[in-house]
Coordinates of N, CA, C and O in Angstrom, one line a residue:
A665 N -17.7 4.1 -5.4 CA -17.5 2.9 -6.0 C -17.5 1.9 -4.1 O -17.4 3.1 -3.1
P666 N -18.1 1.1 -4.5 CA -19.0 0.4 -2.9 C -17.5 -0.3 -2.4 O -17.7 -0.4 -1.0
L667 N -16.1 -0.5 -2.5 CA -15.4 -1.5 -2.0 C -14.8 -0.8 -1.1 O -15.1 -2.1 0.4
Y668 N -15.1 0.4 -0.4 CA -14.6 1.1 1.5 C -16.0 0.8 2.2 O -15.7 -0.1 3.0
Y669 N -16.8 0.6 1.6 CA -18.3 0.3 2.6 C -18.7 -1.1 2.2 O -18.9 -1.6 3.6
Y670 N -17.7 -2.3 1.7 CA -17.8 -3.7 1.6 C -17.0 -4.2 2.9 O -17.0 -4.5 3.8
A671 N -15.6 -3.3 2.9 CA -15.1 -3.2 3.9 C -15.0 -3.2 5.1 O -14.9 -3.6 6.2
S672 N -16.2 -2.3 4.9 CA -16.7 -1.2 6.7 C -18.0 -2.2 7.3 O -17.6 -2.9 8.4
A673 N -18.1 -2.6 6.6 CA -19.5 -3.8 7.1 C -18.7 -5.2 7.2 O -19.1 -5.3 8.4
A674 N -17.6 -5.5 7.0 CA -17.6 -6.7 7.3 C -16.2 -6.2 8.7 O -16.8 -7.3 9.4
L675 N -15.7 -5.2 8.7 CA -15.2 -4.7 10.1 C -16.5 -5.0 11.1 O -16.2 -5.0 12.3
A676 N -17.6 -4.1 10.5 CA -18.2 -4.1 11.3 C -19.3 -4.6 12.0 O -19.5 -5.2 13.4
A677 N -19.2 -5.9 10.7 CA -19.7 -7.5 11.9 C -18.9 -7.7 13.1 O -19.5 -8.9 13.8
F678 N -18.2 -7.8 13.2 CA -17.0 -8.0 14.1 C -16.8 -6.8 15.5 O -16.8 -7.3 16.4
R679 N -16.9 -5.4 14.6 CA -16.8 -5.1 15.9 C -17.8 -3.9 16.4 O -18.0 -3.4 17.6
G680 N -19.3 -4.4 15.6 CA -20.5 -3.6 16.3 C -20.3 -2.1 15.1 O -19.6 -1.7 14.8
L681 N -21.9 -1.7 14.6 CA -22.5 -0.6 14.0 C -21.8 0.4 14.9 O -22.5 0.7 15.8
S682 N -20.8 1.2 14.6 CA -20.7 2.4 15.2 C -19.6 3.6 13.9 O -18.5 3.1 13.0
F683 N -19.4 5.0 14.3 CA -18.4 5.3 13.3 C -17.5 5.5 13.6 O -16.0 5.5 12.5
A684 N -16.8 5.1 14.7 CA -15.3 4.3 15.1 C -14.7 3.1 14.7 O -13.4 3.3 13.9
V685 N -15.6 2.2 14.2 CA -15.5 1.3 13.0 C -14.8 2.1 11.0 O -13.9 1.5 11.3
L686 N -15.3 3.1 11.1 CA -15.1 3.5 9.6 C -13.8 4.4 9.9 O -12.8 4.3 9.0
R687 N -14.0 4.8 11.1 CA -12.7 5.7 11.3 C -11.1 5.0 11.5 O -10.4 5.4 11.0
D688 N -11.5 3.8 12.5 CA -10.4 2.9 12.5 C -9.9 2.3 10.8 O -8.6 2.4 11.1
L689 N -10.9 1.9 10.1 CA -10.6 1.6 8.9 C -9.5 2.5 8.1 O -8.4 1.8 7.3
S690 N -10.0 4.0 7.7 CA -9.6 5.0 7.7 C -7.8 5.4 8.3 O -7.0 5.2 7.6
W691 N -8.0 5.0 9.4 CA -6.9 5.1 10.0 C -5.7 4.5 10.1 O -4.5 4.0 9.3
V692 N -5.8 3.0 9.4 CA -5.4 1.9 9.2 C -5.1 2.2 7.8 O -3.7 1.5 7.7
M693 N -5.2 2.3 6.7 CA -5.3 2.9 5.6 C -4.3 3.7 5.9 O -3.4 3.6 4.7
T694 N -4.6 5.0 6.5 CA -3.3 5.7 6.4 C -1.8 5.7 6.9 O -0.9 6.0 6.5
V695 N -2.1 4.7 8.3 CA -0.6 4.2 8.2 C -0.1 3.4 6.9 O 1.5 3.4 6.8
G696 N -1.0 2.2 6.8 CA -0.4 1.9 5.7 C -0.1 2.2 4.2 O 0.8 2.3 3.5
S697 N -0.4 3.3 4.0 CA -0.4 4.3 2.8 C 1.1 5.3 3.3 O 1.8 5.1 2.2
A698 N 1.8 5.7 4.7 CA 2.4 6.0 4.9 C 3.7 5.0 4.3 O 5.0 5.4 4.0
A699 N 3.3 3.5 4.9 CA 4.5 2.6 4.4 C 4.9 2.8 2.7 O 6.0 2.2 2.9
W700 N 3.6 2.9 2.4 CA 4.3 2.8 0.7 C 4.7 3.9 0.2 O 5.6 3.6 -0.6
V701 N 4.6 4.9 0.8 CA 5.2 6.3 0.8 C 6.5 6.1 0.9 O 7.6 6.2 0.3
F702 N 7.1 5.3 1.9 CA 8.7 5.0 2.4 C 8.9 4.1 1.6 O 9.7 4.4 1.2
D703 N 8.0 3.1 0.9 CA 8.7 2.0 0.0 C 8.9 2.8 -1.1 O 10.2 3.0 -1.5
L704 N 8.0 3.5 -1.7 CA 8.4 4.6 -3.0 C 9.8 5.5 -3.0 O 10.2 5.2 -4.0
A705 N 10.0 6.0 -1.7 CA 10.7 7.1 -1.5 C 12.1 6.3 -1.3 O 12.9 6.4 -2.2
R706 N 12.3 5.2 -0.9 CA 13.3 4.4 -0.8 C 13.9 3.5 -1.7 O 14.8 3.7 -2.4
F707 N 13.3 3.1 -2.7 CA 13.1 2.7 -3.6 C 13.8 3.2 -5.1 O 14.6 3.1 -6.1
T708 N 13.0 4.5 -5.1 CA 13.6 5.1 -5.9 C 14.9 6.0 -6.0 O 15.0 6.1 -6.6
S709 N 15.0 6.2 -4.9 CA 15.8 6.9 -3.8 C 17.0 6.1 -3.6 O 18.4 6.8 -3.7
G710 N 16.2 4.9 -3.1 CA 17.7 3.9 -2.6 C 18.6 4.7 -1.0 O 18.9 3.7 -0.9
S711 N 17.5 5.3 -0.4 CA 18.2 6.0 0.9 C 16.8 5.3 1.5 O 15.6 6.3 1.4
K712 N 17.0 5.1 2.8 CA 16.4 5.0 4.0 C 15.7 6.1 4.8 O 14.6 6.7 4.8
F713 N 16.5 7.3 4.5 CA 16.3 8.4 5.0 C 15.4 9.5 4.1 O 14.2 10.0 4.2
A714 N 15.7 8.7 2.8 CA 14.4 9.9 2.1 C 12.9 9.3 2.3 O 12.4 9.8 2.1
G715 N 13.2 7.4 2.5 CA 12.0 7.6 3.0 C 11.1 7.6 4.2 O 10.1 8.3 4.0
V716 N 12.1 8.2 5.3 CA 11.7 9.0 6.1 C 11.0 10.0 6.2 O 10.0 10.2 6.3
L717 N 11.9 10.7 5.0 CA 11.8 12.2 5.2 C 10.2 12.6 4.3 O 9.2 12.7 4.7
A718 N 9.9 11.4 3.0 CA 9.2 11.4 2.6 C 7.7 11.5 3.1 O 6.3 11.5 2.9
V719 N 7.9 10.0 4.3 CA 6.4 9.9 5.4 C 6.6 11.2 5.9 O 5.2 11.4 6.5
G720 N 7.1 11.6 6.4 CA 7.3 12.9 7.4 C 6.3 14.5 6.6 O 5.7 14.7 7.2
C721 N 7.0 13.9 5.1 CA 6.0 15.0 4.3 C 5.4 14.6 4.2 O 3.6 16.1 4.3
F722 N 4.5 13.2 4.1 CA 3.1 13.0 4.0 C 2.4 13.0 5.4 O 1.0 13.4 5.3
A723 N 3.0 12.8 6.6 CA 2.0 13.2 7.9 C 1.6 14.6 7.8 O 1.2 15.5 8.5
A724 N 3.1 15.4 7.3 CA 2.7 16.9 7.3 C 1.4 17.5 6.3 O 0.9 18.8 6.9
T725 N 0.7 16.9 5.8 CA 0.1 17.1 5.1 C -1.4 16.9 5.6 O -2.5 17.1 5.2
Y726 N -1.7 16.5 6.6 CA -2.8 16.1 7.7 C -3.6 17.4 7.7 O -4.7 17.6 7.5
L727 N -3.1 18.4 8.9 CA -3.6 19.5 8.6 C -4.2 20.1 7.3 O -5.2 20.7 7.2
P728 N -2.9 20.6 6.6 CA -3.7 21.4 5.7 C -4.3 20.4 4.4 O -5.2 21.5 4.0
T729 N -4.9 19.6 4.6 CA -5.9 18.9 3.6 C -7.0 19.0 4.1 O -7.7 18.2 3.8
G730 N -7.3 19.4 5.4 CA -8.5 19.2 6.2 C -8.5 18.0 7.0 O -9.5 17.5 7.2
A731 N -7.1 17.3 7.3 CA -7.5 16.2 8.5 C -8.7 15.2 7.9 O -9.4 14.8 8.7
W732 N -8.5 15.0 6.6 CA -9.8 14.0 5.9 C -9.4 12.5 6.3 O -9.8 11.6 6.2
V733 N -8.1 12.3 6.1 CA -7.5 11.0 6.6 C -8.4 9.9 7.5 O -8.7 8.8 7.1
D734 N -9.0 10.5 9.2 CA -9.1 9.6 9.7 C -10.7 9.9 9.4 O -11.3 9.6 11.0
L735 N -11.0 10.5 8.8 CA -13.1 10.9 8.9 C -13.8 9.8 9.2 O -14.8 10.0 8.7
G736 N -13.2 8.5 8.2 CA -14.4 7.5 8.1 C -15.2 7.2 6.5 O -15.9 7.2 6.7
R737 N -13.9 8.0 5.5 CA -14.5 8.1 4.5 C -13.0 7.4 3.4 O -12.2 6.8 4.0
A738 N -13.9 7.1 2.5 CA -13.2 6.4 1.2 C -11.7 6.8 0.7 O -11.1 6.1 0.2
D739 N -11.0 7.9 1.2 CA -10.2 8.6 0.5 C -9.2 7.9 1.2 O -7.9 7.8 0.4
A740 N -8.9 7.4 2.2 CA -7.7 6.7 2.9 C -7.4 5.7 2.4 O -6.3 5.2 1.9
M741 N -8.8 4.7 1.9 CA -8.8 3.2 1.4 C -7.8 3.5 -0.4 O -7.6 2.7 -0.5
S742 N -8.9 4.6 -0.3 CA -8.1 4.5 -1.8 C -6.6 4.7 -2.4 O -6.0 4.5 -3.3
L743 N -6.3 5.9 -1.4 CA -4.6 6.4 -2.1 C -3.8 5.4 -1.2 O -3.3 4.9 -2.0
F744 N -4.2 4.0 -0.4 CA -3.6 2.9 0.1 C -3.5 2.2 -1.2 O -2.7 2.1 -1.5
F745 N -4.2 1.8 -1.6 CA -4.3 1.2 -3.1 C -3.3 1.8 -4.3 O -3.0 1.2 -5.0
L746 N -3.9 2.9 -4.1 CA -3.3 3.7 -5.1 C -2.1 3.5 -5.3 O -0.7 3.4 -5.7
L747 N -1.5 3.7 -4.2 CA 0.0 4.1 -3.8 C 0.8 2.1 -3.7 O 1.7 2.7 -4.4
A748 N 0.0 1.6 -3.1 CA 0.5 0.1 -3.9 C 0.6 0.0 -4.7 O 1.8 -1.2 -5.3
S749 N -0.1 0.1 -5.5 CA -0.6 -0.1 -6.9 C 0.9 0.4 -7.9 O 1.6 0.1 -8.8
I750 N 1.4 1.9 -7.3 CA 2.2 2.7 -7.9 C 3.7 2.1 -7.9 O 4.5 1.8 -8.6
S751 N 3.9 1.2 -6.6 CA 4.7 0.3 -5.5 C 5.1 -0.7 -6.4 O 6.6 -0.7 -7.4
V752 N 4.5 -1.0 -6.9 CA 4.8 -2.7 -7.5 C 4.7 -2.2 -9.2 O 5.5 -3.0 -9.8
F753 N 4.0 -1.0 -9.5 CA 3.9 -0.9 -11.0 C 5.6 -0.3 -11.4 O 5.9 -1.0 -12.4
I754 N 6.2 0.4 -10.7 CA 7.3 0.4 -11.0 C 8.8 -0.4 -11.0 O 9.6 0.2 -11.8
R755 N 8.3 -1.4 -10.3 CA 9.4 -2.4 -9.7 C 9.5 -3.0 -11.3 O 11.2 -4.0 -11.9
E756 N 8.5 -3.4 -12.4 CA 8.6 -4.0 -13.8 C 9.3 -5.2 -13.5 O 10.3 -5.4 -14.0
R757 N 9.0 -6.1 -12.9 CA 9.8 -7.7 -12.7 C 8.9 -8.4 -13.2 O 9.8 -9.5 -13.6
G758 N 7.8 -8.6 -13.8 CA 7.2 -9.5 -14.7 C 5.9 -9.3 -14.7 O 5.0 -8.6 -14.3
P759 N 4.9 -10.6 -15.5 CA 3.9 -10.7 -16.0 C 2.4 -10.6 -14.6 O 1.6 -9.9 -14.2
R760 N 3.3 -11.2 -13.5 CA 2.5 -11.3 -12.3 C 2.4 -10.4 -11.3 O 1.5 -9.6 -10.9
E761 N 3.5 -9.4 -11.0 CA 3.7 -8.2 -10.9 C 3.1 -7.3 -11.5 O 2.1 -6.3 -11.0
E762 N 2.8 -7.1 -12.7 CA 2.0 -6.6 -13.3 C 0.8 -6.5 -13.1 O -0.2 -5.6 -13.3
A763 N 0.0 -8.4 -13.5 CA -1.7 -8.1 -12.8 C -1.5 -7.9 -11.5 O -2.9 -6.8 -11.3
G764 N -0.8 -7.8 -10.4 CA -0.9 -7.4 -9.2 C -1.1 -6.2 -9.1 O -2.4 -5.4 -8.2
A765 N -0.2 -5.5 -9.8 CA -0.3 -3.7 -9.8 C -2.0 -3.0 -10.8 O -2.4 -2.0 -9.9
A766 N -1.9 -3.9 -11.2 CA -3.5 -3.7 -12.1 C -4.5 -3.8 -11.4 O -5.3 -3.5 -11.1
L767 N -4.3 -5.1 -10.3 CA -5.4 -5.6 -9.5 C -5.5 -4.4 -8.6 O -6.5 -4.2 -8.2
L768 N -4.6 -3.9 -7.9 CA -4.1 -3.0 -6.8 C -5.1 -1.7 -7.3 O -5.8 -0.8 -6.6
M769 N -4.8 -1.4 -8.7 CA -5.2 -0.3 -9.3 C -6.9 -0.4 -9.4 O -8.0 1.1 -9.3
V770 N -7.1 -1.4 -9.7 CA -8.8 -1.4 -9.8 C -9.4 -2.0 -8.1 O -10.4 -1.3 -8.3
M771 N -8.6 -1.6 -7.4 CA -9.4 -1.9 -5.7 C -9.3 -0.6 -5.4 O -10.0 0.0 -5.0
A772 N -8.2 0.5 -6.0 CA -8.3 1.5 -6.0 C -9.3 2.4 -6.4 O -10.2 3.6 -6.0
V773 N -9.7 2.2 -7.5 CA -10.7 2.5 -8.7 C -12.1 2.1 -8.0 O -13.1 3.1 -8.1
M774 N -12.1 0.7 -7.3 CA -13.2 0.6 -7.0 C -14.0 1.1 -5.6 O -14.7 1.0 -4.7
T775 N -12.7 1.9 -5.0 CA -12.8 2.4 -3.7 C -13.2 4.0 -3.7 O -14.1 4.2 -2.9
K776 N -12.6 4.4 -4.9 CA -12.5 5.6 -5.3 C -12.9 6.1 -6.6 O -11.4 6.1 -6.7
Q777 N -13.8 6.3 -7.3 CA -14.0 6.2 -8.4 C -13.1 7.7 -9.5 O -12.4 7.3 -10.4
T778 N -12.3 8.5 -8.5 CA -11.4 9.2 -8.9 C -9.9 8.7 -9.5 O -9.4 9.0 -10.0
A779 N -9.7 7.4 -9.0 CA -8.3 6.7 -9.2 C -8.3 6.7 -10.6 O -7.4 6.1 -11.1
I780 N -9.4 6.7 -11.4 CA -9.3 6.2 -12.9 C -8.6 7.1 -13.9 O -8.3 6.6 -14.3
G781 N -8.7 8.2 -13.2 CA -7.0 9.0 -13.8 C -5.8 8.4 -13.9 O -5.2 8.1 -14.5
M782 N -5.5 7.8 -12.2 CA -4.1 7.6 -12.3 C -4.2 5.7 -13.2 O -3.1 5.6 -14.3
A783 N -5.5 5.0 -12.7 CA -5.1 4.0 -14.1 C -4.8 4.3 -15.7 O -4.2 3.8 -16.0
A784 N -5.6 4.9 -16.1 CA -5.3 5.9 -17.1 C -4.1 6.0 -17.3 O -3.0 5.6 -18.6
G785 N -3.4 6.8 -16.8 CA -1.8 7.3 -16.9 C -1.1 6.4 -16.7 O -0.4 6.3 -17.3
L786 N -1.3 5.1 -15.6 CA -0.3 4.0 -15.8 C -0.1 3.4 -16.9 O 0.6 2.7 -17.3
S787 N -1.4 3.3 -17.4 CA -1.9 2.5 -18.5 C -0.9 3.2 -20.0 O 0.0 2.0 -20.7
L788 N -1.2 4.5 -20.2 CA -1.0 5.0 -21.1 C 0.9 5.0 -21.0 O 1.7 4.5 -22.1
Y789 N 1.7 5.1 -19.5 CA 2.7 5.2 -19.4 C 3.0 3.6 -19.8 O 4.4 3.7 -20.6
A790 N 2.2 2.6 -19.7 CA 3.0 1.3 -20.0 C 2.9 1.1 -21.3 O 4.0 0.6 -22.0
L791 N 1.9 1.3 -22.0 CA 1.8 1.1 -23.9 C 3.1 2.0 -24.2 O 3.8 1.8 -25.1
W792 N 3.1 3.2 -23.8 CA 4.3 4.0 -24.4 C 5.8 3.8 -24.1 O 6.7 3.5 -24.9
F793 N 5.9 3.6 -22.8 CA 7.3 3.2 -22.5 C 7.9 1.7 -22.3 O 9.1 1.4 -22.2
R794 N 6.9 0.4 -22.1 CA 7.5 -0.5 -21.7 C 7.4 -1.6 -22.9 O 7.0 -0.7 -24.2
R795 N 8.4 -2.4 -23.0 CA 8.3 -2.9 -24.2 C 8.0 -4.1 -24.0 O 7.8 -5.3 -22.8
G796 N 7.7 -5.2 -25.1 CA 7.5 -6.7 -25.4 C 5.8 -6.9 -24.6 O 5.0 -5.9 -24.4
A797 N 6.0 -7.8 -23.8 CA 4.2 -8.2 -23.3 C 4.3 -7.3 -22.3 O 3.2 -6.8 -21.3
A798 N 5.5 -6.6 -21.4 CA 5.5 -5.7 -20.1 C 4.4 -4.4 -20.6 O 3.5 -4.0 -20.0
R799 N 4.2 -4.3 -22.1 CA 3.5 -3.0 -22.5 C 1.9 -3.3 -22.4 O 1.6 -2.1 -22.4
W800 N 1.7 -4.6 -22.6 CA 0.1 -4.8 -22.5 C -0.6 -5.2 -20.9 O -1.4 -5.1 -20.8
G801 N 0.3 -5.8 -19.6 CA -0.3 -6.7 -18.9 C -0.6 -5.6 -18.1 O -1.8 -5.9 -18.1
F802 N -0.3 -4.6 -17.5 CA -1.0 -3.8 -16.5 C -2.6 -3.1 -17.3 O -3.7 -3.0 -16.6
P803 N -1.9 -2.1 -18.6 CA -3.5 -1.9 -19.3 C -4.7 -2.8 -19.6 O -6.0 -2.6 -19.5
V804 N -4.5 -4.2 -19.7 CA -4.8 -5.2 -20.3 C -5.8 -5.5 -19.1 O -7.2 -5.7 -18.9
V805 N -4.9 -6.2 -17.9 CA -5.8 -6.8 -16.8 C -6.6 -5.6 -16.0 O -7.7 -5.6 -15.6
T806 N -6.2 -3.7 -15.8 CA -6.6 -3.0 -15.4 C -8.4 -2.8 -16.2 O -9.1 -2.7 -15.7
A807 N -8.1 -3.4 -17.4 CA -9.3 -2.7 -18.3 C -10.2 -4.1 -17.6 O -11.5 -3.9 -17.7
L808 N -9.7 -5.7 -17.9 CA -10.5 -6.1 -17.4 C -11.1 -6.8 -16.3 O -12.5 -6.6 -16.2
G809 N -10.5 -5.8 -15.2 CA -10.7 -5.7 -13.9 C -11.7 -4.9 -13.8 O -13.1 -5.0 -13.2
L810 N -11.1 -3.3 -14.4 CA -12.5 -2.4 -14.5 C -14.0 -3.2 -15.1 O -15.3 -2.7 -14.9
G811 N -14.0 -3.6 -16.1 CA -15.0 -3.8 -16.8 C -15.8 -4.8 -16.0 O -16.9 -4.9 -16.2
A812 N -15.3 -6.3 -15.6 CA -16.0 -6.7 -14.7 C -16.4 -6.3 -13.5 O -17.3 -6.6 -13.3
S813 N -15.9 -5.5 -13.0 CA -16.3 -4.6 -12.0 C -17.9 -4.4 -12.4 O -18.5 -4.0 -11.5
W814 N -17.7 -3.3 -13.5 CA -19.0 -2.7 -14.4 C -19.6 -3.7 -14.4 O -20.9 -3.4 -13.5
V815 N -19.4 -4.6 -14.7 CA -20.7 -5.5 -15.1 C -21.2 -5.9 -13.6 O -22.4 -6.0 -13.5
A816 N -20.4 -6.4 -12.5 CA -20.7 -6.8 -11.1 C -21.7 -5.9 -10.2 O -22.6 -6.1 -9.9
L817 N -21.5 -4.3 -10.4 CA -21.9 -3.5 -9.7 C -23.0 -3.0 -10.6 O -23.9 -2.1 -10.3
N818 N -23.7 -3.2 -11.5 CA -24.2 -2.3 -12.7 C -25.4 -3.4 -13.0 O -26.2 -2.8 -13.6
R819 N -25.9 -3.9 -12.0 CA -26.9 -5.1 -12.3 C -28.5 -4.3 -12.3 O -29.1 -4.5 -13.2
D820 N -28.1 -3.7 -10.8 CA -29.8 -2.8 -10.6 C -29.5 -1.5 -11.0 O -30.7 -0.4 -11.0
G821 N -28.9 -1.3 -11.9 CA -28.6 0.1 -12.6 C -27.9 1.0 -11.0 O -28.0 2.4 -11.6
W822 N -27.6 1.0 -10.0 CA -27.5 2.1 -8.9 C -25.8 2.3 -9.6 O -26.0 3.9 -8.8
F823 N -25.0 1.7 -9.4 CA -23.9 2.4 -9.4 C -24.0 3.0 -10.8 O -23.3 4.4 -10.5
A824 N -24.4 3.3 -12.1 CA -24.4 3.9 -13.2 C -24.9 5.4 -12.7 O -24.6 6.1 -12.9
Y825 N -26.3 5.3 -11.9 CA -26.8 5.9 -11.5 C -26.0 7.0 -10.7 O -25.6 8.0 -10.8
Y826 N -25.4 6.7 -9.5 CA -24.6 7.2 -8.8 C -22.9 7.1 -9.1 O -22.4 8.9 -8.8
A827 N -22.6 7.0 -10.3 CA -21.2 7.1 -10.5 C -21.5 8.2 -12.0 O -20.3 9.4 -12.0
F828 N -22.1 8.2 -12.5 CA -22.3 8.6 -13.9 C -23.7 9.9 -13.7 O -23.8 10.7 -14.4
G829 N -24.6 9.4 -13.7 CA -26.2 10.1 -14.0 C -26.2 10.9 -12.6 O -26.1 12.4 -13.1
L830 N -25.9 11.0 -12.0 CA -25.9 12.3 -10.6 C -25.0 12.8 -10.7 O -25.4 14.6 -10.4
P831 N -24.0 12.6 -10.7 CA -22.7 14.1 -10.6 C -23.0 14.6 -12.4 O -23.2 16.0 -12.2
R832 N -23.9 14.0 -13.3 CA -24.1 14.7 -14.6 C -25.1 16.0 -14.3 O -25.2 16.7 -15.2
S833 N -26.1 15.6 -13.8 CA -27.2 16.4 -13.2 C -26.7 17.9 -12.6 O -27.8 18.5 -12.5
F834 N -25.5 17.8 -12.0 CA -25.0 18.9 -11.3 C -25.0 20.3 -12.2 O -24.1 20.1 -12.9
A835 N -24.8 21.3 -12.0 CA -25.3 22.5 -12.8 C -23.3 22.7 -12.4 O -23.2 23.0 -11.0
W836 N -22.6 23.6 -13.2 CA -21.3 23.6 -13.1 C -21.3 25.2 -13.3 O -21.5 25.7 -14.6
G837 N -20.8 26.1 -12.2 CA -20.9 27.6 -12.9 C -19.6 27.9 -13.0 O -18.6 26.5 -12.7
Q838 N -19.1 28.7 -14.0 CA -17.7 29.4 -14.5 C -17.3 29.4 -13.1 O -15.8 28.7 -13.9
D839 N -17.6 30.3 -12.0 CA -16.6 30.3 -11.2 C -15.7 29.1 -10.5 O -15.1 29.1 -9.9
M840 N -16.6 28.4 -10.7 CA -16.2 27.1 -10.1 C -15.0 26.8 -10.4 O -14.3 25.8 -10.2
R841 N -14.6 26.6 -11.9 CA -13.4 26.2 -12.4 C -12.4 27.5 -11.8 O -11.0 26.4 -11.6
W842 N -12.5 28.1 -11.5 CA -11.0 28.7 -10.7 C -11.0 29.0 -9.2 O -9.9 29.2 -8.7
S843 N -12.5 29.0 -9.2 CA -12.1 29.1 -7.4 C -11.6 27.9 -6.6 O -10.8 28.1 -5.8
F844 N -11.3 27.0 -7.4 CA -10.4 26.2 -6.5 C -9.0 26.4 -6.3 O -8.3 26.4 -5.2
W845 N -8.5 26.8 -7.7 CA -7.6 27.1 -7.7 C -7.2 28.6 -6.6 O -5.8 29.0 -5.7
S846 N -8.1 29.6 -6.8 CA -8.0 31.0 -6.0 C -8.2 31.0 -4.4 O -7.8 32.2 -3.8
V847 N -9.3 30.2 -4.3 CA -9.8 30.0 -3.3 C -9.6 29.2 -2.1 O -9.5 28.9 -0.8
D848 N -9.7 27.7 -2.4 CA -9.3 26.8 -2.0 C -8.2 26.2 -1.6 O -7.6 25.9 -0.5
L849 N -6.9 26.3 -2.8 CA -5.9 25.7 -2.8 C -4.7 26.8 -2.1 O -4.2 26.5 -1.3
L850 N -5.1 28.5 -2.5 CA -4.0 28.9 -2.2 C -3.7 29.6 -1.3 O -2.9 29.8 -0.6
P851 N -4.9 29.5 0.0 CA -4.6 29.8 1.4 C -3.7 28.8 2.1 O -3.2 29.1 3.1
M852 N -3.3 28.0 1.6 CA -2.6 26.5 2.1 C -1.1 27.5 2.0 O -0.4 27.2 2.8

């Protein structure tokens, strides 16, 4: 998904072409994610101490997760938009906030496609647990945003090729299904 690369290109127009631009963007997004973690923990618990503790736990994941947040990858930006979307979504204030949460989720998906699972999860939550117009706001705006993005990005077929065609061409070994749990995750 191209949003990270568009943002990087815009920043590089001012700062010049270098990997530092990518790393700086990722670092800023990581700091922003820490702010959203604080906001989520404070809002759900009512305690600033819980917010600080949550940010500490978030920061403590830096090395165990491979120090990926400042490498100049799309992950940090996607996480930023994902946390922002969830933070706005859980407040249930009104239709503008629902639309804002949905647009932030679309930005998360357009930064990294794996966020689509969270978009689906929050949409199902809204459909199942919310009442009235709030039930439909997030799922409809998310679907419209993703649909519009799909149309805009699929003009020459490159997006469909990289998002769906290329991943389908990889062979999946049976050992891959379990090696993540037994080899990659357990040593942490």
